PDB file of C-alpha atoms in Angstrom:
ATOM      1  CA  GLY A   1      11.833  -6.615  -6.414  1.00 33.00           C
ATOM      2  CA  GLU A   2      11.216  -3.591  -4.206  1.00 36.00           C
ATOM      3  CA  SER A   3      11.548  -5.632  -1.019  1.00 36.00           C
ATOM      4  CA  VAL A   4      15.338  -5.942  -1.420  1.00 36.00           C
ATOM      5  CA  GLY A   5      16.847  -4.747   1.797  1.00 39.00           C
ATOM      6  CA  LEU A   6      13.533  -5.029   3.601  1.00 49.00           C
ATOM      7  CA  HIS A   7      13.870  -7.770   6.193  1.00 63.00           C
ATOM      8  CA  LEU A   8      10.416  -9.265   6.356  1.00 77.00           C
ATOM      9  CA  PRO A   9       9.110 -12.048   8.524  1.00 89.00           C
ATOM     10  CA  THR A  10       8.873 -15.111   6.328  1.00 92.00           C
ATOM     11  CA  LEU A  11       6.576 -18.067   6.213  1.00 94.00           C
ATOM     12  CA  SER A  12       7.109 -21.177   4.101  1.00 95.00           C
ATOM     13  CA  VAL A  13       4.184 -23.508   3.517  1.00 95.00           C
ATOM     14  CA  GLN A  14       3.863 -26.712   1.542  1.00 96.00           C
ATOM     15  CA  GLU A  15       1.576 -26.437  -1.456  1.00 96.00           C
ATOM     16  CA  GLY A  16      -1.898 -27.568  -0.536  1.00 96.00           C
ATOM     17  CA  ASP A  17      -1.502 -26.795   3.152  1.00 96.00           C
ATOM     18  CA  ASN A  18      -3.218 -23.933   4.927  1.00 96.00           C
ATOM     19  CA  SER A  19      -1.325 -20.824   5.957  1.00 96.00           C
ATOM     20  CA  ILE A  20      -1.955 -18.231   8.629  1.00 96.00           C
ATOM     21  CA  ILE A  21      -0.398 -14.792   8.498  1.00 96.00           C
ATOM     22  CA  ASN A  22      -0.626 -12.599  11.566  1.00 94.00           C
ATOM     23  CA  CYS A  23      -0.618  -8.875  12.097  1.00 93.00           C
ATOM     24  CA  ALA A  24      -0.706  -6.728  15.215  1.00 92.00           C
ATOM     25  CA  TYR A  25      -2.112  -3.243  14.898  1.00 90.00           C
ATOM     26  CA  SER A  26      -1.591  -0.375  17.263  1.00 85.00           C
ATOM     27  CA  ASN A  27      -4.511   2.017  16.895  1.00 88.00           C
ATOM     28  CA  SER A  28      -7.549   0.952  18.884  1.00 87.00           C
ATOM     29  CA  ALA A  29      -9.574   3.596  17.016  1.00 88.00           C
ATOM     30  CA  SER A  30      -9.089   1.852  13.672  1.00 91.00           C
ATOM     31  CA  ASP A  31     -12.379   0.568  12.362  1.00 91.00           C
ATOM     32  CA  TYR A  32     -11.524  -0.867   8.980  1.00 93.00           C
ATOM     33  CA  PHE A  33      -8.859  -3.427   8.155  1.00 95.00           C
ATOM     34  CA  ILE A  34      -7.589  -4.755   4.864  1.00 95.00           C
ATOM     35  CA  TRP A  35      -5.230  -7.459   3.722  1.00 96.00           C
ATOM     36  CA  TYR A  36      -3.159  -6.775   0.630  1.00 96.00           C
ATOM     37  CA  LYS A  37      -1.037  -9.117  -1.460  1.00 97.00           C
ATOM     38  CA  GLN A  38       2.010  -7.794  -3.274  1.00 94.00           C
ATOM     39  CA  GLU A  39       3.760  -9.770  -5.952  1.00 94.00           C
ATOM     40  CA  SER A  40       7.170  -8.840  -7.253  1.00 90.00           C
ATOM     41  CA  GLY A  41       7.047  -5.808  -9.532  1.00 88.00           C
ATOM     42  CA  LYS A  42       3.429  -5.028  -8.744  1.00 92.00           C
ATOM     43  CA  GLY A  43       1.573  -2.809  -6.338  1.00 94.00           C
ATOM     44  CA  PRO A  44      -0.431  -4.066  -3.368  1.00 95.00           C
ATOM     45  CA  GLN A  45      -3.563  -5.887  -4.447  1.00 95.00           C
ATOM     46  CA  PHE A  46      -6.703  -5.993  -2.293  1.00 94.00           C
ATOM     47  CA  ILE A  47      -7.550  -9.441  -0.942  1.00 95.00           C
ATOM     48  CA  ILE A  48     -10.175  -9.025   1.735  1.00 96.00           C
ATOM     49  CA  ASP A  49     -11.367  -6.467   4.254  1.00 95.00           C
ATOM     50  CA  ILE A  50     -13.210  -6.465   7.557  1.00 96.00           C
ATOM     51  CA  ARG A  51     -14.911  -3.806   9.639  1.00 94.00           C
ATOM     52  CA  SER A  52     -14.430  -3.486  13.355  1.00 94.00           C
ATOM     53  CA  ASN A  53     -17.991  -4.609  14.083  1.00 94.00           C
ATOM     54  CA  MET A  54     -17.131  -8.070  12.757  1.00 96.00           C
ATOM     55  CA  ASP A  55     -14.699 -10.693  13.988  1.00 96.00           C
ATOM     56  CA  LYS A  56     -14.589 -12.934  10.950  1.00 97.00           C
ATOM     57  CA  ARG A  57     -15.088 -12.624   7.230  1.00 97.00           C
ATOM     58  CA  GLN A  58     -14.633 -15.227   4.542  1.00 97.00           C
ATOM     59  CA  GLY A  59     -13.763 -14.951   0.898  1.00 94.00           C
ATOM     60  CA  GLN A  60     -12.664 -17.424  -1.693  1.00 93.00           C
ATOM     61  CA  ARG A  61      -9.981 -19.555   0.043  1.00 96.00           C
ATOM     62  CA  VAL A  62      -9.257 -16.672   2.424  1.00 97.00           C
ATOM     63  CA  THR A  63     -10.572 -15.834   5.881  1.00 97.00           C
ATOM     64  CA  VAL A  64      -9.770 -12.780   7.947  1.00 97.00           C
ATOM     65  CA  LEU A  65     -10.099 -12.868  11.714  1.00 97.00           C
ATOM     66  CA  LEU A  66     -10.154  -9.763  13.875  1.00 96.00           C
ATOM     67  CA  ASN A  67      -9.537  -9.752  17.618  1.00 95.00           C
ATOM     68  CA  LYS A  68     -10.053  -6.223  18.847  1.00 92.00           C
ATOM     69  CA  THR A  69      -9.292  -7.108  22.444  1.00 92.00           C
ATOM     70  CA  VAL A  70      -5.659  -7.823  21.654  1.00 93.00           C
ATOM     71  CA  LYS A  71      -5.554  -5.750  18.440  1.00 93.00           C
ATOM     72  CA  HIS A  72      -4.717  -8.693  16.270  1.00 94.00           C
ATOM     73  CA  LEU A  73      -5.609  -9.507  12.700  1.00 95.00           C
ATOM     74  CA  SER A  74      -4.949 -12.718  10.838  1.00 96.00           C
ATOM     75  CA  LEU A  75      -5.281 -13.944   7.273  1.00 97.00           C
ATOM     76  CA  GLN A  76      -5.906 -17.603   6.648  1.00 97.00           C
ATOM     77  CA  ILE A  77      -5.305 -18.976   3.175  1.00 97.00           C
ATOM     78  CA  ALA A  78      -6.692 -22.440   2.539  1.00 97.00           C
ATOM     79  CA  ALA A  79      -5.186 -25.012   0.184  1.00 97.00           C
ATOM     80  CA  THR A  80      -2.276 -22.813  -0.792  1.00 96.00           C
ATOM     81  CA  GLN A  81      -1.125 -22.662  -4.391  1.00 96.00           C
ATOM     82  CA  PRO A  82       2.188 -21.516  -5.920  1.00 95.00           C
ATOM     83  CA  GLY A  83       0.485 -18.307  -7.016  1.00 95.00           C
ATOM     84  CA  ASP A  84      -0.071 -17.410  -3.365  1.00 97.00           C
ATOM     85  CA  SER A  85       3.657 -16.749  -2.960  1.00 97.00           C
ATOM     86  CA  ALA A  86       3.919 -13.014  -2.290  1.00 96.00           C
ATOM     87  CA  VAL A  87       4.333 -10.433   0.444  1.00 94.00           C
ATOM     88  CA  TYR A  88       1.173  -9.917   2.475  1.00 96.00           C
ATOM     89  CA  PHE A  89       0.400  -6.652   4.247  1.00 94.00           C
ATOM     90  CA  CYS A  90      -2.280  -5.774   6.720  1.00 95.00           C
ATOM     91  CA  ALA A  91      -3.519  -2.203   6.705  1.00 95.00           C
ATOM     92  CA  GLU A  92      -5.870  -0.223   8.907  1.00 94.00           C
ATOM     93  CA  LYS A  93      -7.731   3.031   8.784  1.00 91.00           C
ATOM     94  CA  ASN A  94     -10.137   5.109  10.815  1.00 85.00           C
ATOM     95  CA  PHE A  95     -13.597   6.159   9.801  1.00 76.00           C
ATOM     96  CA  GLY A  96     -13.419   9.610   8.263  1.00 77.00           C
ATOM     97  CA  ASN A  97      -9.700   9.384   7.556  1.00 82.00           C
ATOM     98  CA  GLU A  98      -8.831   7.750   4.282  1.00 88.00           C
ATOM     99  CA  LYS A  99      -5.128   7.134   4.783  1.00 92.00           C
ATOM    100  CA  LEU A 100      -4.017   3.544   5.221  1.00 94.00           C
ATOM    101  CA  THR A 101      -1.479   2.540   7.848  1.00 94.00           C
ATOM    102  CA  PHE A 102       0.401  -0.553   6.764  1.00 94.00           C
ATOM    103  CA  GLY A 103       2.080  -3.262   8.773  1.00 91.00           C
ATOM    104  CA  THR A 104       5.576  -4.437   7.928  1.00 87.00           C
ATOM    105  CA  GLY A 105       4.461  -7.354   5.780  1.00 91.00           C
ATOM    106  CA  THR A 106       5.094 -11.084   5.724  1.00 94.00           C
ATOM    107  CA  ARG A 107       6.697 -12.947   2.859  1.00 94.00           C
ATOM    108  CA  LEU A 108       4.824 -16.151   2.107  1.00 96.00           C
ATOM    109  CA  THR A 109       6.588 -18.818   0.069  1.00 96.00           C
ATOM    110  CA  ILE A 110       4.681 -21.835  -1.184  1.00 96.00           C
ATOM    111  CA  ILE A 111       6.871 -24.883  -1.566  1.00 95.00           C
ATOM    112  CA  PRO A 112       5.798 -27.064  -4.508  1.00 91.00           C
TER     113      PRO A 112
ATOM    114  CA  GLU B   1     -11.238  -1.111 -16.862  1.00 62.00           C
ATOM    115  CA  ALA B   2      -7.627   0.117 -16.886  1.00 81.00           C
ATOM    116  CA  GLY B   3      -5.917   0.127 -13.520  1.00 94.00           C
ATOM    117  CA  VAL B   4      -3.796   2.773 -11.869  1.00 97.00           C
ATOM    118  CA  THR B   5      -0.733   3.494 -13.950  1.00 97.00           C
ATOM    119  CA  GLN B   6       2.519   5.086 -12.890  1.00 98.00           C
ATOM    120  CA  PHE B   7       5.403   6.511 -14.847  1.00 97.00           C
ATOM    121  CA  PRO B   8       8.275   5.907 -14.918  1.00 98.00           C
ATOM    122  CA  SER B   9       8.606   2.399 -13.560  1.00 96.00           C
ATOM    123  CA  HIS B  10      12.192   3.087 -12.559  1.00 97.00           C
ATOM    124  CA  SER B  11      14.212   6.252 -12.122  1.00 97.00           C
ATOM    125  CA  VAL B  12      17.864   6.559 -11.238  1.00 97.00           C
ATOM    126  CA  ILE B  13      19.096  10.064 -10.448  1.00 97.00           C
ATOM    127  CA  GLU B  14      21.952  11.715  -8.637  1.00 97.00           C
ATOM    128  CA  LYS B  15      21.665  13.446  -5.312  1.00 97.00           C
ATOM    129  CA  GLY B  16      20.570  17.009  -5.828  1.00 97.00           C
ATOM    130  CA  GLN B  17      18.690  16.372  -9.053  1.00 97.00           C
ATOM    131  CA  THR B  18      14.951  16.692  -9.573  1.00 98.00           C
ATOM    132  CA  VAL B  19      12.560  13.879 -10.389  1.00 98.00           C
ATOM    133  CA  THR B  20       8.877  13.984 -11.222  1.00 98.00           C
ATOM    134  CA  LEU B  21       6.703  10.927 -10.827  1.00 98.00           C
ATOM    135  CA  ARG B  22       3.343  10.640 -12.502  1.00 98.00           C
ATOM    136  CA  CYS B  23       0.209   8.744 -11.538  1.00 98.00           C
ATOM    137  CA  ASP B  24      -2.890   8.201 -13.644  1.00 97.00           C
ATOM    138  CA  PRO B  25      -5.752   6.989 -11.450  1.00 97.00           C
ATOM    139  CA  ILE B  26      -8.641   4.820 -12.515  1.00 96.00           C
ATOM    140  CA  SER B  27     -11.090   6.921 -14.481  1.00 94.00           C
ATOM    141  CA  GLY B  28     -13.827   8.342 -12.279  1.00 93.00           C
ATOM    142  CA  HIS B  29     -11.909   7.932  -9.023  1.00 95.00           C
ATOM    143  CA  ASP B  30     -11.968  11.223  -7.150  1.00 95.00           C
ATOM    144  CA  ASN B  31      -9.582  10.003  -4.448  1.00 96.00           C
ATOM    145  CA  LEU B  32      -5.885   9.739  -5.223  1.00 97.00           C
ATOM    146  CA  TYR B  33      -3.188   8.772  -2.756  1.00 98.00           C
ATOM    147  CA  TRP B  34       0.585   8.684  -2.704  1.00 98.00           C
ATOM    148  CA  TYR B  35       2.490   6.207  -0.537  1.00 98.00           C
ATOM    149  CA  ARG B  36       6.099   5.168  -0.432  1.00 96.00           C
ATOM    150  CA  ARG B  37       8.260   2.420   0.919  1.00 93.00           C
ATOM    151  CA  VAL B  38      11.816   3.381   1.668  1.00 89.00           C
ATOM    152  CA  MET B  39      14.440   0.715   2.226  1.00 79.00           C
ATOM    153  CA  GLY B  40      13.860  -1.383   5.312  1.00 72.00           C
ATOM    154  CA  LYS B  41      10.596   0.286   6.219  1.00 83.00           C
ATOM    155  CA  GLU B  42       6.909  -0.327   5.742  1.00 89.00           C
ATOM    156  CA  ILE B  43       4.661   1.396   3.206  1.00 94.00           C
ATOM    157  CA  LYS B  44       3.907   4.891   4.480  1.00 95.00           C
ATOM    158  CA  PHE B  45       1.171   7.321   3.514  1.00 96.00           C
ATOM    159  CA  LEU B  46       2.263  10.600   1.935  1.00 97.00           C
ATOM    160  CA  LEU B  47      -0.896  12.433   0.926  1.00 96.00           C
ATOM    161  CA  HIS B  48      -4.476  12.228  -0.274  1.00 97.00           C
ATOM    162  CA  PHE B  49      -6.230  14.244  -2.970  1.00 97.00           C
ATOM    163  CA  VAL B  50      -9.952  14.556  -3.404  1.00 96.00           C
ATOM    164  CA  LYS B  51     -10.267  15.710  -6.988  1.00 95.00           C
ATOM    165  CA  GLU B  52      -7.731  18.533  -7.235  1.00 95.00           C
ATOM    166  CA  SER B  53      -7.697  19.403  -3.532  1.00 95.00           C
ATOM    167  CA  LYS B  54      -5.220  18.131  -0.975  1.00 95.00           C
ATOM    168  CA  GLN B  55      -7.333  16.472   1.683  1.00 94.00           C
ATOM    169  CA  ASP B  56      -4.491  15.237   3.872  1.00 95.00           C
ATOM    170  CA  GLU B  57      -0.796  15.863   3.369  1.00 95.00           C
ATOM    171  CA  SER B  58       0.299  14.855   6.837  1.00 94.00           C
ATOM    172  CA  GLY B  59       2.663  12.208   5.514  1.00 95.00           C
ATOM    173  CA  MET B  60       4.753  14.452   3.278  1.00 96.00           C
ATOM    174  CA  PRO B  61       8.258  14.233   4.744  1.00 93.00           C
ATOM    175  CA  ASN B  62       9.483  17.760   3.997  1.00 92.00           C
ATOM    176  CA  ASN B  63       9.218  20.649   1.585  1.00 94.00           C
ATOM    177  CA  ARG B  64      11.404  18.927  -1.005  1.00 97.00           C
ATOM    178  CA  PHE B  65       8.276  16.998  -1.979  1.00 97.00           C
ATOM    179  CA  LEU B  66       5.541  18.664  -4.006  1.00 97.00           C
ATOM    180  CA  ALA B  67       2.410  16.898  -5.176  1.00 97.00           C
ATOM    181  CA  GLU B  68      -0.081  18.304  -7.623  1.00 97.00           C
ATOM    182  CA  ARG B  69      -3.285  17.172  -9.238  1.00 97.00           C
ATOM    183  CA  THR B  70      -4.294  19.918 -11.594  1.00 87.00           C
ATOM    184  CA  GLY B  71      -7.731  19.357 -13.056  1.00 89.00           C
ATOM    185  CA  GLY B  72      -8.390  16.488 -10.706  1.00 87.00           C
ATOM    186  CA  THR B  73      -7.161  13.814 -13.096  1.00 93.00           C
ATOM    187  CA  TYR B  74      -3.556  12.655 -13.069  1.00 97.00           C
ATOM    188  CA  SER B  75      -1.145  13.605 -10.307  1.00 98.00           C
ATOM    189  CA  THR B  76       2.547  14.353 -10.161  1.00 98.00           C
ATOM    190  CA  LEU B  77       4.954  14.047  -7.256  1.00 98.00           C
ATOM    191  CA  LYS B  78       8.119  16.077  -7.610  1.00 98.00           C
ATOM    192  CA  VAL B  79      11.183  15.620  -5.443  1.00 97.00           C
ATOM    193  CA  GLN B  80      13.561  18.584  -5.590  1.00 97.00           C
ATOM    194  CA  PRO B  81      16.370  18.278  -4.705  1.00 97.00           C
ATOM    195  CA  ALA B  82      16.510  14.530  -4.238  1.00 97.00           C
ATOM    196  CA  GLU B  83      18.455  13.103  -1.321  1.00 96.00           C
ATOM    197  CA  LEU B  84      19.828   9.613  -0.789  1.00 96.00           C
ATOM    198  CA  GLU B  85      17.143   8.764   1.770  1.00 95.00           C
ATOM    199  CA  ASP B  86      14.432   9.384  -0.810  1.00 96.00           C
ATOM    200  CA  SER B  87      15.300   6.103  -2.519  1.00 96.00           C
ATOM    201  CA  GLY B  88      12.452   3.633  -2.419  1.00 96.00           C
ATOM    202  CA  VAL B  89       9.272   2.670  -4.181  1.00 96.00           C
ATOM    203  CA  TYR B  90       6.551   5.270  -4.616  1.00 97.00           C
ATOM    204  CA  PHE B  91       3.025   3.936  -4.958  1.00 97.00           C
ATOM    205  CA  CYS B  92      -0.052   5.714  -6.130  1.00 98.00           C
ATOM    206  CA  ALA B  93      -3.560   4.498  -5.360  1.00 98.00           C
ATOM    207  CA  SER B  94      -7.019   5.674  -6.274  1.00 97.00           C
ATOM    208  CA  SER B  95     -10.472   4.983  -4.954  1.00 95.00           C
ATOM    209  CA  ARG B  96     -14.100   5.773  -5.528  1.00 93.00           C
ATOM    210  CA  ASP B  97     -15.088   4.746  -2.033  1.00 86.00           C
ATOM    211  CA  ASN B  98     -13.411   2.443   0.479  1.00 83.00           C
ATOM    212  CA  GLU B  99     -11.231   0.179  -1.636  1.00 89.00           C
ATOM    213  CA  GLN B 100      -7.949   1.671  -2.749  1.00 94.00           C
ATOM    214  CA  PHE B 101      -6.470   0.324  -5.974  1.00 95.00           C
ATOM    215  CA  PHE B 102      -2.712   0.542  -6.208  1.00 97.00           C
ATOM    216  CA  GLY B 103      -0.474   1.153  -9.158  1.00 97.00           C
ATOM    217  CA  PRO B 104       2.700  -0.851  -9.776  1.00 96.00           C
ATOM    218  CA  GLY B 105       4.912   1.785  -8.209  1.00 97.00           C
ATOM    219  CA  THR B 106       7.930   3.795  -9.311  1.00 97.00           C
ATOM    220  CA  ARG B 107      11.259   2.610  -8.017  1.00 96.00           C
ATOM    221  CA  LEU B 108      13.399   5.670  -7.306  1.00 97.00           C
ATOM    222  CA  THR B 109      17.118   5.290  -6.757  1.00 97.00           C
ATOM    223  CA  VAL B 110      19.108   8.323  -5.669  1.00 97.00           C
ATOM    224  CA  LEU B 111      22.867   7.892  -6.038  1.00 96.00           C
TER     225      LEU B 111
END
């Protein structure tokens, strides 16, 4: 896939366990944050987003936590499944500026 | 609803040649974006169209890259002449509002 040569942090989790993927962002002016999932041969796929006026948001099996004090974002995936194996990216943007700034990504591997 | 499509999926060219990548956004999406990931780096923004106008091209690396969106529908990204460091995956995304939908990318290899 397109991540060949890209040395990503990796996380291996047993199927059924919970996983937490972390991301540090640099721009304190960012007010919108998104987690994307990228499977091999595909483009980034939206998972969940959160605005800067929130510190937690839940979706189906996923939770995003935002700590603006330390500029940290995390993605929690509950009861992981083999289909969760992918590269996960956090991204941020500022109000009024549509471009996304991506983090380096984390490769999540679910062990059956 | 069809997603964002990109063509070609792969392109292998020699240094100095020209390549044109195409992106068809989701119908009705006025916003179109180009991003790329070069080897060993994160996904980086290149530029943003609103309809046919370039809203932000701050990420374009140099004047060897030319993006167009005539008529405000599909977009092309031309690299001329291609250099070795241009190798990577080029993603297109489109949006109606906040959420950007990404295409599968074009893997460009410059030899």
